[in-house]
CSV table of C-alpha atoms in Angstrom, one decimal:
chain,number,residue,atom,x,y,z
A,1,MET,CA,9.0,18.4,-13.7
A,2,MET,CA,11.7,15.8,-14.1
A,3,ASP,CA,12.1,14.3,-17.5
A,4,GLY,CA,11.3,10.6,-17.5
A,5,ALA,CA,13.6,8.1,-19.1
A,6,VAL,CA,13.0,7.4,-22.8
A,7,VAL,CA,10.5,4.6,-23.3
A,8,THR,CA,12.4,2.4,-25.7
A,9,PRO,CA,11.6,-1.3,-26.4
A,10,GLU,CA,14.7,-2.2,-24.4
A,11,MET,CA,13.5,-0.1,-21.5
A,12,LEU,CA,10.1,-1.8,-21.6
A,13,LEU,CA,11.8,-5.2,-21.6
A,14,TYR,CA,13.9,-4.2,-18.7
A,15,LEU,CA,10.9,-3.1,-16.7
A,16,LEU,CA,8.9,-6.2,-17.6
A,17,ARG,CA,11.8,-8.5,-16.6
A,18,THR,CA,12.3,-6.8,-13.3
A,19,LEU,CA,8.5,-6.8,-12.5
A,20,LEU,CA,8.2,-10.5,-13.4
A,21,ILE,CA,11.0,-11.3,-10.9
A,22,GLY,CA,8.9,-9.4,-8.4
A,23,ALA,CA,5.8,-11.4,-9.5
A,24,GLY,CA,7.7,-14.6,-8.8
A,25,ALA,CA,8.2,-13.4,-5.2
A,26,THR,CA,4.6,-12.4,-5.0
A,27,ILE,CA,3.5,-15.9,-5.9
A,28,TRP,CA,5.9,-17.5,-3.4
A,29,LEU,CA,4.8,-15.2,-0.6
A,30,THR,CA,1.1,-15.9,-1.5
A,31,ALA,CA,1.7,-19.7,-1.5
A,32,ALA,CA,3.7,-19.8,1.7
A,33,SER,CA,1.2,-17.6,3.5
A,34,LEU,CA,-1.6,-19.7,2.2
A,35,VAL,CA,0.0,-22.9,3.7
A,36,VAL,CA,0.4,-21.2,7.1
A,37,ALA,CA,-3.2,-19.9,6.9
A,38,VAL,CA,-4.6,-23.3,6.0
A,39,VAL,CA,-2.7,-25.2,8.8
A,40,LEU,CA,-3.5,-22.6,11.5
A,41,GLY,CA,-7.0,-22.1,10.3
A,42,PHE,CA,-7.7,-25.8,10.4
A,43,GLY,CA,-6.4,-25.9,14.0
A,44,LEU,CA,-8.6,-23.0,14.9
A,45,ALA,CA,-11.7,-24.6,13.3
A,46,LEU,CA,-11.1,-27.7,15.4
A,47,MET,CA,-10.8,-25.6,18.5
A,48,ARG,CA,-14.1,-23.9,17.8
A,49,LEU,CA,-15.8,-27.3,17.2
A,50,SER,CA,-14.3,-28.9,20.3
A,51,ASP,CA,-16.3,-29.5,23.5
A,52,SER,CA,-13.9,-27.4,25.6
A,53,LYS,CA,-15.4,-24.0,26.3
A,54,VAL,CA,-11.8,-22.7,26.9
A,55,LEU,CA,-10.6,-23.7,23.5
A,56,GLN,CA,-13.7,-22.3,21.9
A,57,GLY,CA,-13.2,-19.0,23.7
A,58,ILE,CA,-9.5,-18.7,22.7
A,59,ALA,CA,-10.4,-19.4,19.1
A,60,ARG,CA,-13.2,-16.8,19.1
A,61,VAL,CA,-11.0,-14.1,20.6
A,62,TYR,CA,-8.2,-14.8,18.1
A,63,LEU,CA,-10.7,-14.7,15.2
A,64,GLU,CA,-12.3,-11.4,16.3
A,65,ILE,CA,-8.9,-9.7,16.9
A,66,PHE,CA,-7.4,-10.6,13.6
A,67,ARG,CA,-10.5,-9.9,11.5
A,68,ASN,CA,-11.1,-6.5,12.9
A,69,ILE,CA,-7.7,-5.0,12.6
A,70,PRO,CA,-6.1,-4.0,9.2
A,71,ILE,CA,-3.5,-6.5,7.9
A,72,LEU,CA,-1.1,-3.6,7.4
A,73,THR,CA,-1.2,-2.8,11.2
A,74,GLN,CA,-0.6,-6.5,11.9
A,75,LEU,CA,2.4,-6.5,9.6
A,76,PHE,CA,3.9,-3.4,11.3
A,77,VAL,CA,3.4,-4.9,14.8
A,78,ILE,CA,5.3,-8.0,13.7
A,79,TYR,CA,8.0,-6.3,11.6
A,80,PHE,CA,8.7,-3.0,13.3
A,81,GLY,CA,7.1,-3.6,16.7
A,82,LEU,CA,8.9,-6.9,17.5
A,83,SER,CA,12.3,-5.8,16.2
A,84,ARG,CA,12.4,-3.0,18.8
A,85,TYR,CA,12.4,-5.8,21.4
A,86,GLY,CA,15.1,-7.9,19.7
A,87,ILE,CA,12.9,-10.2,17.7
A,88,MET,CA,14.2,-9.3,14.3
A,89,LEU,CA,12.5,-11.4,11.6
A,90,PRO,CA,13.6,-11.1,8.0
A,91,ALA,CA,11.0,-9.2,6.1
A,92,THR,CA,9.8,-12.2,4.1
A,93,VAL,CA,9.4,-14.3,7.2
A,94,ALA,CA,7.5,-11.5,9.0
A,95,ALA,CA,5.2,-11.0,6.0
A,96,THR,CA,4.5,-14.8,5.7
A,97,LEU,CA,3.8,-15.0,9.4
A,98,GLY,CA,1.5,-11.9,9.3
A,99,PHE,CA,-0.5,-13.0,6.3
A,100,GLY,CA,-0.7,-16.5,7.7
A,101,LEU,CA,-1.9,-15.5,11.1
A,102,ASN,CA,-4.4,-13.1,9.5
A,103,GLY,CA,-5.5,-15.7,6.9
A,104,ALA,CA,-6.0,-18.4,9.6
A,105,SER,CA,-8.8,-16.2,11.1
A,106,MET,CA,-10.6,-16.1,7.7
A,107,LEU,CA,-10.1,-19.7,6.8
A,108,SER,CA,-11.1,-21.1,10.2
A,109,GLU,CA,-14.7,-20.0,9.5
A,110,VAL,CA,-14.5,-21.6,6.1
A,111,PHE,CA,-13.4,-24.9,7.6
A,112,ARG,CA,-15.8,-24.7,10.4
A,113,SER,CA,-18.8,-24.2,8.2
A,114,ALA,CA,-17.5,-26.8,5.7
A,115,ILE,CA,-17.3,-29.4,8.5
A,116,LEU,CA,-20.7,-28.5,9.9
A,117,SER,CA,-22.2,-28.8,6.4
A,118,VAL,CA,-21.5,-32.5,6.2
A,119,ASP,CA,-24.6,-34.5,6.9
A,120,ARG,CA,-24.8,-35.9,10.5
A,121,GLY,CA,-25.9,-39.2,9.1
A,122,GLN,CA,-22.4,-39.7,7.6
A,123,ARG,CA,-20.9,-39.9,11.1
A,124,GLU,CA,-23.7,-42.0,12.5
A,125,ALA,CA,-23.4,-44.4,9.6
A,126,GLY,CA,-19.6,-44.6,10.1
A,127,LEU,CA,-20.0,-45.4,13.8
A,128,ALA,CA,-22.7,-48.0,13.0
A,129,ILE,CA,-20.2,-49.9,10.8
A,130,GLY,CA,-17.7,-49.9,13.6
A,131,LEU,CA,-15.4,-46.9,12.9
A,132,THR,CA,-14.2,-44.9,15.9
A,133,SER,CA,-15.2,-41.3,16.2
A,134,ARG,CA,-11.8,-40.2,15.0
A,135,GLN,CA,-11.8,-42.5,12.0
A,136,ALA,CA,-15.3,-41.3,11.0
A,137,PHE,CA,-14.0,-37.7,11.2
A,138,ARG,CA,-10.9,-38.5,9.2
A,139,LEU,CA,-12.3,-40.9,6.6
A,140,LEU,CA,-15.8,-39.6,6.1
A,141,ILE,CA,-16.3,-36.0,7.2
A,142,LEU,CA,-13.0,-34.4,6.3
A,143,PRO,CA,-12.9,-35.5,2.6
A,144,GLN,CA,-16.4,-34.2,2.1
A,145,ALA,CA,-15.7,-31.0,4.0
A,146,ALA,CA,-12.6,-30.5,1.9
A,147,ARG,CA,-14.6,-30.4,-1.3
A,148,THR,CA,-17.0,-27.8,0.1
A,149,ALA,CA,-14.1,-25.7,1.3
A,150,ILE,CA,-12.2,-25.5,-2.0
A,151,PRO,CA,-14.2,-22.6,-3.6
A,152,PRO,CA,-14.0,-20.3,-0.5
A,153,ILE,CA,-10.3,-21.1,-0.2
A,154,GLY,CA,-9.9,-20.0,-3.8
A,155,ASN,CA,-11.7,-16.7,-3.1
A,156,TYR,CA,-9.5,-16.2,0.0
A,157,ALA,CA,-6.3,-16.9,-2.1
A,158,ILE,CA,-7.3,-14.2,-4.6
A,159,GLY,CA,-7.7,-11.7,-1.8
A,160,LEU,CA,-4.4,-12.8,-0.3
A,161,LEU,CA,-2.6,-12.4,-3.7
A,162,LYS,CA,-3.6,-8.8,-3.8
A,163,ASP,CA,-3.0,-8.2,-0.1
A,164,THR,CA,0.6,-9.3,-0.5
A,165,SER,CA,1.2,-6.0,-2.2
A,166,LEU,CA,1.2,-4.5,1.3
A,167,ALA,CA,4.4,-6.5,2.0
A,168,SER,CA,6.2,-3.8,0.0
A,169,ALA,CA,5.7,-1.6,3.0
A,170,VAL,CA,8.0,-3.9,5.1
A,171,ALA,CA,10.5,-4.1,2.2
A,172,VAL,CA,9.7,-7.6,0.9
A,173,PRO,CA,11.0,-7.5,-2.7
A,174,GLU,CA,7.7,-8.5,-4.3
A,175,ILE,CA,6.2,-6.8,-7.3
A,176,ALA,CA,4.9,-3.6,-5.7
A,177,MET,CA,8.3,-3.1,-4.1
A,178,ARG,CA,10.1,-3.7,-7.4
A,179,ALA,CA,7.8,-1.2,-9.0
A,180,LYS,CA,8.5,1.4,-6.5
A,181,MET,CA,12.2,0.9,-7.0
A,182,LEU,CA,11.8,1.1,-10.8
A,183,VAL,CA,9.8,4.3,-10.5
A,184,ALA,CA,12.5,5.8,-8.4
A,185,GLU,CA,15.1,4.8,-11.0
A,186,THR,CA,13.2,5.8,-14.2
A,187,TYR,CA,10.3,8.1,-13.2
A,188,LEU,CA,8.1,6.1,-15.6
A,189,SER,CA,5.3,5.8,-12.9
A,190,THR,CA,2.3,5.6,-15.3
A,191,GLU,CA,3.9,2.9,-17.5
A,192,ILE,CA,5.2,0.9,-14.5
A,193,TYR,CA,2.1,0.9,-12.4
A,194,MET,CA,-0.1,0.0,-15.5
A,195,MET,CA,2.2,-2.9,-16.1
A,196,VAL,CA,1.9,-4.0,-12.4
A,197,ALA,CA,-1.9,-3.8,-12.7
A,198,VAL,CA,-1.7,-6.0,-15.8
A,199,VAL,CA,0.5,-8.6,-14.0
A,200,TYR,CA,-1.9,-8.7,-11.1
A,201,LEU,CA,-4.9,-9.1,-13.5
A,202,ALA,CA,-3.0,-11.9,-15.3
A,203,LEU,CA,-2.7,-13.7,-12.0
A,204,SER,CA,-6.0,-13.0,-10.3
A,205,LEU,CA,-8.4,-13.4,-13.2
A,206,PRO,CA,-7.4,-17.0,-14.0
A,207,LEU,CA,-7.6,-17.7,-10.3
A,208,ALA,CA,-11.1,-16.3,-10.2
A,209,ARG,CA,-12.1,-18.4,-13.2
A,210,LEU,CA,-10.8,-21.5,-11.6
A,211,THR,CA,-12.6,-20.7,-8.4
A,212,ALA,CA,-15.9,-20.2,-10.2
A,213,LEU,CA,-15.3,-23.5,-11.9
A,214,ALA,CA,-14.7,-25.2,-8.6
A,215,GLU,CA,-17.8,-23.5,-7.2
A,216,ARG,CA,-19.9,-25.2,-9.9
A,217,ARG,CA,-18.3,-28.5,-9.5
A,218,PHE,CA,-17.9,-28.8,-5.7
A,219,SER,CA,-21.0,-27.0,-4.4
A,220,PRO,CA,-22.8,-29.3,-2.0
A,221,HIS,CA,-26.1,-29.1,-3.9
A,222,ARG,CA,-24.5,-30.4,-7.1
A,223,SER,CA,-22.5,-33.3,-5.6
A,224,ALA,CA,-25.6,-34.5,-3.9
A,225,ALA,CA,-27.3,-35.0,-7.2
B,1,MET,CA,9.5,5.8,29.0
B,2,SER,CA,6.5,4.3,30.9
B,3,PHE,CA,3.4,3.4,29.0
B,4,ALA,CA,1.5,6.1,30.9
B,5,LYS,CA,3.9,8.7,29.7
B,6,LEU,CA,3.7,7.4,26.2
B,7,TRP,CA,-0.1,7.3,26.3
B,8,SER,CA,-0.1,11.0,27.4
B,9,ILE,CA,1.9,11.9,24.3
B,10,ILE,CA,0.1,9.7,21.7
B,11,HIS,CA,-3.6,9.5,22.7
B,12,GLU,CA,-4.7,12.9,21.4
B,13,PRO,CA,-3.0,12.8,18.0
B,14,LEU,CA,-4.1,9.2,17.5
B,15,PHE,CA,-7.7,10.1,18.3
B,16,TRP,CA,-7.8,12.9,15.7
B,17,ALA,CA,-6.0,10.6,13.2
B,18,ALA,CA,-8.7,8.0,13.8
B,19,ILE,CA,-11.3,10.6,13.0
B,20,ALA,CA,-9.4,11.5,9.8
B,21,SER,CA,-9.4,7.8,8.8
B,22,LEU,CA,-13.1,7.5,9.4
B,23,LYS,CA,-13.7,10.6,7.2
B,24,ILE,CA,-11.7,9.0,4.4
B,25,ALA,CA,-13.7,5.8,4.8
B,26,LEU,CA,-17.0,7.6,4.8
B,27,SER,CA,-16.2,9.7,1.8
B,28,ALA,CA,-15.0,6.6,-0.1
B,29,LEU,CA,-18.1,4.7,0.9
B,30,LEU,CA,-20.3,7.5,-0.4
B,31,ILE,CA,-18.5,7.4,-3.8
B,32,GLY,CA,-18.7,3.6,-3.8
B,33,LEU,CA,-22.4,3.5,-3.0
B,34,VAL,CA,-23.4,6.0,-5.7
B,35,LEU,CA,-21.0,4.8,-8.4
B,36,GLY,CA,-21.6,1.1,-7.5
B,37,LEU,CA,-25.3,1.5,-8.1
B,38,ALA,CA,-24.7,3.1,-11.5
B,39,ILE,CA,-22.3,0.2,-12.4
B,40,ALA,CA,-24.8,-2.4,-11.2
B,41,LEU,CA,-27.6,-0.9,-13.3
B,42,ALA,CA,-25.2,-0.7,-16.3
B,43,ARG,CA,-24.2,-4.3,-15.7
B,44,MET,CA,-27.9,-5.4,-15.8
B,45,ASN,CA,-28.8,-3.2,-18.8
B,46,PRO,CA,-30.0,-5.1,-21.9
B,47,ASN,CA,-27.5,-3.1,-23.9
B,48,ARG,CA,-24.6,-5.4,-24.4
B,49,HIS,CA,-21.9,-2.8,-24.8
B,50,LEU,CA,-23.0,-1.1,-21.6
B,51,SER,CA,-23.1,-4.3,-19.6
B,52,ARG,CA,-19.7,-5.5,-21.0
B,53,ALA,CA,-18.1,-2.2,-20.1
B,54,ALA,CA,-19.5,-2.6,-16.6
B,55,VAL,CA,-18.1,-6.1,-16.3
B,56,ALA,CA,-14.7,-4.9,-17.5
B,57,TYR,CA,-14.8,-2.1,-14.9
B,58,ILE,CA,-15.6,-4.5,-12.1
B,59,GLU,CA,-13.1,-7.2,-13.1
B,60,PHE,CA,-10.3,-4.6,-13.5
B,61,LEU,CA,-10.9,-3.0,-10.1
B,62,ARG,CA,-11.4,-6.3,-8.3
B,63,GLY,CA,-8.4,-7.9,-10.0
B,64,ILE,CA,-5.8,-5.4,-8.8
B,65,PRO,CA,-4.7,-4.5,-5.2
B,66,ALA,CA,-6.1,-1.3,-3.7
B,67,LEU,CA,-2.5,-0.2,-3.1
B,68,ILE,CA,-1.7,-0.4,-6.9
B,69,LEU,CA,-4.8,1.6,-7.7
B,70,LEU,CA,-3.7,4.3,-5.2
B,71,PHE,CA,-0.2,4.3,-6.8
B,72,LEU,CA,-1.8,4.6,-10.3
B,73,ILE,CA,-4.0,7.5,-9.2
B,74,TYR,CA,-1.4,9.3,-7.1
B,75,PHE,CA,1.9,8.7,-8.9
B,76,GLY,CA,0.7,7.4,-12.4
B,77,LEU,CA,-1.7,10.2,-13.1
B,78,ALA,CA,0.6,12.9,-11.8
B,79,ALA,CA,3.2,11.9,-14.5
B,80,VAL,CA,0.6,12.7,-17.2
B,81,GLY,CA,-0.3,16.0,-15.5
B,82,ILE,CA,-3.4,15.0,-13.5
B,83,ARG,CA,-2.5,15.9,-9.9
B,84,PHE,CA,-4.4,15.0,-6.8
B,85,SER,CA,-3.4,15.5,-3.2
B,86,SER,CA,-2.6,12.3,-1.4
B,87,LEU,CA,-5.9,12.6,0.5
B,88,GLN,CA,-7.9,13.1,-2.7
B,89,ALA,CA,-6.1,10.2,-4.3
B,90,ALA,CA,-6.8,7.9,-1.4
B,91,ILE,CA,-10.5,8.8,-1.3
B,92,ILE,CA,-11.0,8.4,-5.0
B,93,GLY,CA,-9.0,5.2,-5.1
B,94,LEU,CA,-10.7,3.6,-2.2
B,95,GLY,CA,-14.1,4.8,-3.5
B,96,LEU,CA,-13.5,3.3,-7.0
B,97,ASN,CA,-12.4,0.1,-5.3
B,98,ALA,CA,-15.5,-0.1,-3.2
B,99,SER,CA,-17.7,0.7,-6.1
B,100,ALA,CA,-16.7,-2.5,-7.9
B,101,TYR,CA,-17.5,-4.6,-4.9
B,102,LEU,CA,-20.7,-2.7,-4.2
B,103,ALA,CA,-21.8,-3.1,-7.8
B,104,GLU,CA,-21.9,-6.9,-7.3
B,105,VAL,CA,-23.6,-6.5,-3.9
B,106,TYR,CA,-26.3,-4.3,-5.5
B,107,ARG,CA,-26.7,-6.8,-8.4
B,108,ALA,CA,-27.2,-9.7,-6.1
B,109,GLY,CA,-29.8,-7.6,-4.2
B,110,LEU,CA,-31.6,-6.5,-7.4
B,111,GLU,CA,-31.7,-10.0,-8.7
B,112,ALA,CA,-33.1,-11.3,-5.4
B,113,VAL,CA,-36.3,-9.1,-5.7
B,114,PRO,CA,-39.0,-11.4,-7.2
B,115,LYS,CA,-40.0,-10.7,-10.8
B,116,GLY,CA,-43.6,-10.6,-9.8
B,117,GLN,CA,-43.0,-7.3,-8.0
B,118,THR,CA,-42.0,-5.6,-11.2
B,119,GLU,CA,-44.8,-7.1,-13.2
B,120,ALA,CA,-47.4,-6.1,-10.6
B,121,ALA,CA,-46.1,-2.5,-10.5
B,122,ARG,CA,-46.2,-2.3,-14.3
B,123,ALA,CA,-49.7,-3.8,-14.3
B,124,ILE,CA,-51.0,-1.0,-12.1
B,125,GLY,CA,-49.5,1.5,-14.6
B,126,MET,CA,-46.1,2.6,-13.1
B,127,ARG,CA,-43.4,3.6,-15.5
B,128,ARG,CA,-40.1,1.6,-15.6
B,129,GLY,CA,-38.2,4.4,-13.7
B,130,GLN,CA,-41.0,4.5,-11.1
B,131,VAL,CA,-40.9,0.7,-10.6
B,132,LEU,CA,-37.2,0.8,-10.0
B,133,ARG,CA,-37.4,3.8,-7.7
B,134,TRP,CA,-40.4,2.8,-5.6
B,135,ILE,CA,-40.7,-0.9,-5.8
B,136,VAL,CA,-37.4,-2.7,-6.7
B,137,LEU,CA,-34.7,-0.5,-5.2
B,138,PRO,CA,-36.1,-0.3,-1.6
B,139,GLN,CA,-36.4,-4.1,-1.4
B,140,ALA,CA,-33.0,-4.6,-3.0
B,141,LEU,CA,-31.3,-2.2,-0.6
B,142,ALA,CA,-32.9,-4.0,2.4
B,143,ILE,CA,-31.4,-7.3,1.1
B,144,SER,CA,-28.1,-5.7,0.4
B,145,LEU,CA,-27.7,-4.0,3.8
B,146,PRO,CA,-25.5,-6.7,5.5
B,147,PRO,CA,-23.0,-7.1,2.6
B,148,ILE,CA,-22.9,-3.3,2.3
B,149,GLY,CA,-21.9,-3.3,6.0
B,150,ASN,CA,-19.2,-5.8,5.3
B,151,VAL,CA,-17.8,-3.6,2.5
B,152,ALA,CA,-17.9,-0.6,4.9
B,153,ILE,CA,-15.9,-2.6,7.5
B,154,SER,CA,-13.3,-3.6,4.9
B,155,LEU,CA,-13.1,0.0,3.8
B,156,ILE,CA,-12.3,1.2,7.3
B,157,LYS,CA,-9.5,-1.3,7.5
B,158,ASP,CA,-8.3,-0.5,4.0
B,159,THR,CA,-7.9,3.2,4.8
B,160,SER,CA,-4.7,2.1,6.5
B,161,VAL,CA,-3.3,1.6,2.9
B,162,ALA,CA,-3.7,5.3,2.3
B,163,SER,CA,-0.7,5.9,4.6
B,164,LEU,CA,1.4,4.3,1.9
B,165,ILE,CA,0.8,7.3,-0.4
B,166,ALA,CA,1.3,9.5,2.7
B,167,ALA,CA,-2.4,10.4,3.0
B,168,PRO,CA,-3.0,11.7,6.6
B,169,ASP,CA,-4.7,8.7,8.2
B,170,LEU,CA,-4.3,6.8,11.5
B,171,MET,CA,-1.4,4.6,10.2
B,172,LEU,CA,0.6,7.6,8.9
B,173,ARG,CA,0.2,9.3,12.3
B,174,ALA,CA,1.3,6.1,14.0
B,175,ASN,CA,4.4,6.0,11.8
B,176,ASP,CA,5.3,9.5,12.7
B,177,LEU,CA,4.8,8.9,16.4
B,178,SER,CA,6.7,5.7,16.3
B,179,SER,CA,9.8,7.3,14.8
B,180,GLN,CA,9.5,10.2,17.4
B,181,THR,CA,9.2,7.9,20.4
B,182,PHE,CA,11.0,4.7,19.3
B,183,LYS,CA,8.0,2.7,20.6
B,184,PRO,CA,6.7,1.0,17.5
B,185,LEU,CA,5.3,-2.1,19.3
B,186,GLU,CA,3.2,-0.1,21.8
B,187,ILE,CA,2.0,2.4,19.2
B,188,TYR,CA,1.0,-0.1,16.6
B,189,LEU,CA,-0.8,-2.2,19.2
B,190,VAL,CA,-2.7,0.8,20.4
B,191,VAL,CA,-3.5,1.6,16.8
B,192,GLY,CA,-4.7,-2.0,16.3
B,193,ALA,CA,-6.9,-1.6,19.4
B,194,ILE,CA,-8.4,1.6,17.9
B,195,TYR,CA,-9.3,-0.2,14.6
B,196,PHE,CA,-10.7,-3.0,16.7
B,197,VAL,CA,-12.9,-0.7,18.8
B,198,ILE,CA,-14.3,0.7,15.6
B,199,CYS,CA,-14.7,-2.4,13.5
B,200,PHE,CA,-15.8,-5.0,16.1
B,201,PRO,CA,-19.1,-3.4,17.1
B,202,LEU,CA,-19.8,-2.9,13.4
B,203,SER,CA,-19.1,-6.6,12.7
B,204,LEU,CA,-21.6,-7.5,15.5
B,205,VAL,CA,-24.3,-5.2,13.9
B,206,VAL,CA,-23.7,-6.8,10.5
B,207,ARG,CA,-23.9,-10.3,11.9
B,208,ALA,CA,-27.2,-9.4,13.6
B,209,LEU,CA,-28.6,-8.0,10.3
B,210,GLU,CA,-27.5,-11.2,8.5
B,211,LYS,CA,-29.3,-13.3,11.1
B,212,ARG,CA,-32.4,-11.3,10.7
B,213,GLY,CA,-32.3,-11.7,7.0
B,214,GLU,CA,-31.9,-15.4,7.3
B,215,ARG,CA,-34.9,-15.7,9.5
B,216,LYS,CA,-37.1,-13.8,7.0
B,217,THR,CA,-36.3,-16.1,4.1
């Protein structure tokens, strides 16, 4: 058995500093992927709610494909698969794209049900006071749907934060990747992975609290009262 | 190399690797189902220490990525002398992970069984254990079936993570084949199709179960 490095306070500080740099990258990757997922997911939701059977069909197929294949496989197709055919995306771009495309399939259902949950009377009332169909959608339905969608978006973001650890497999220098490099350097695998777990908990638990709070505040039953 | 040639090389190893992935998923699911029920019962126990410990267990496991849990079990425990093979570590890690999600699924199911059921069973003279075993659990399980199905589907997809600690699953085999043949795009697309063929029908079954549940209530 190889002897591990001595665990001195300086060593722990070094580990922590390096891991926190990785945590910064994790947060960036999560945020960027979330933006891509929200934009694409909203587009998909509109396609599913449109009158066109073709658009509905395309959105359905997209959804089923991305939801029934592991995200790791999707990342490998984009990063290793495409590079073989000359499309060489930087690891961070490939990961953001992969998580974004995957997340869009999750969030499109969130948006669709949020939009459908808005009372039909809202639209009818808007039309009655002379709004166009588009205006009614933008001014009346969307703001109410957005409130309903916030808690499930929060839940999705927590899952996404944890899933970004898989980006270490395509060499994105986020926290799991930094941890692997530190372990190779110091052999302190127990200490390092425990620290990584603590960092993830420090990020995901507050996010979960916030989501629970939003759930209480924005649930449709409450706001109606 | 034509795709037909590639297919002739990869279809058999990928088939067996898919079976291996399903075995990992099934083993982890069994651990998760048994352990998850114990955690749910502990969580709902009037004893505060027990229920707090269960909450801590659930929050810890749901708060960290499955990958980090696998690293902790495979590399972290090895450093303190507890050694598992990568396959064992994958099954244990994915099982523990699933148990935390399933504990909450069970709890929701148990809480959804009307209190009157317990009271009626107690009134006709059943003991607490009997009430749980014969009256509450069967109803709770029926309610929990669709979300259990969802956990099972996630678990099948999550077995891909096992490849990152070199456990012999579908993704690990795909990595080998792709470095042998230099055809990563074709191979990962085929692998994606294999996962899809397994998970999509299961998703349809779960959705049908969910619809049936909604109609009943």
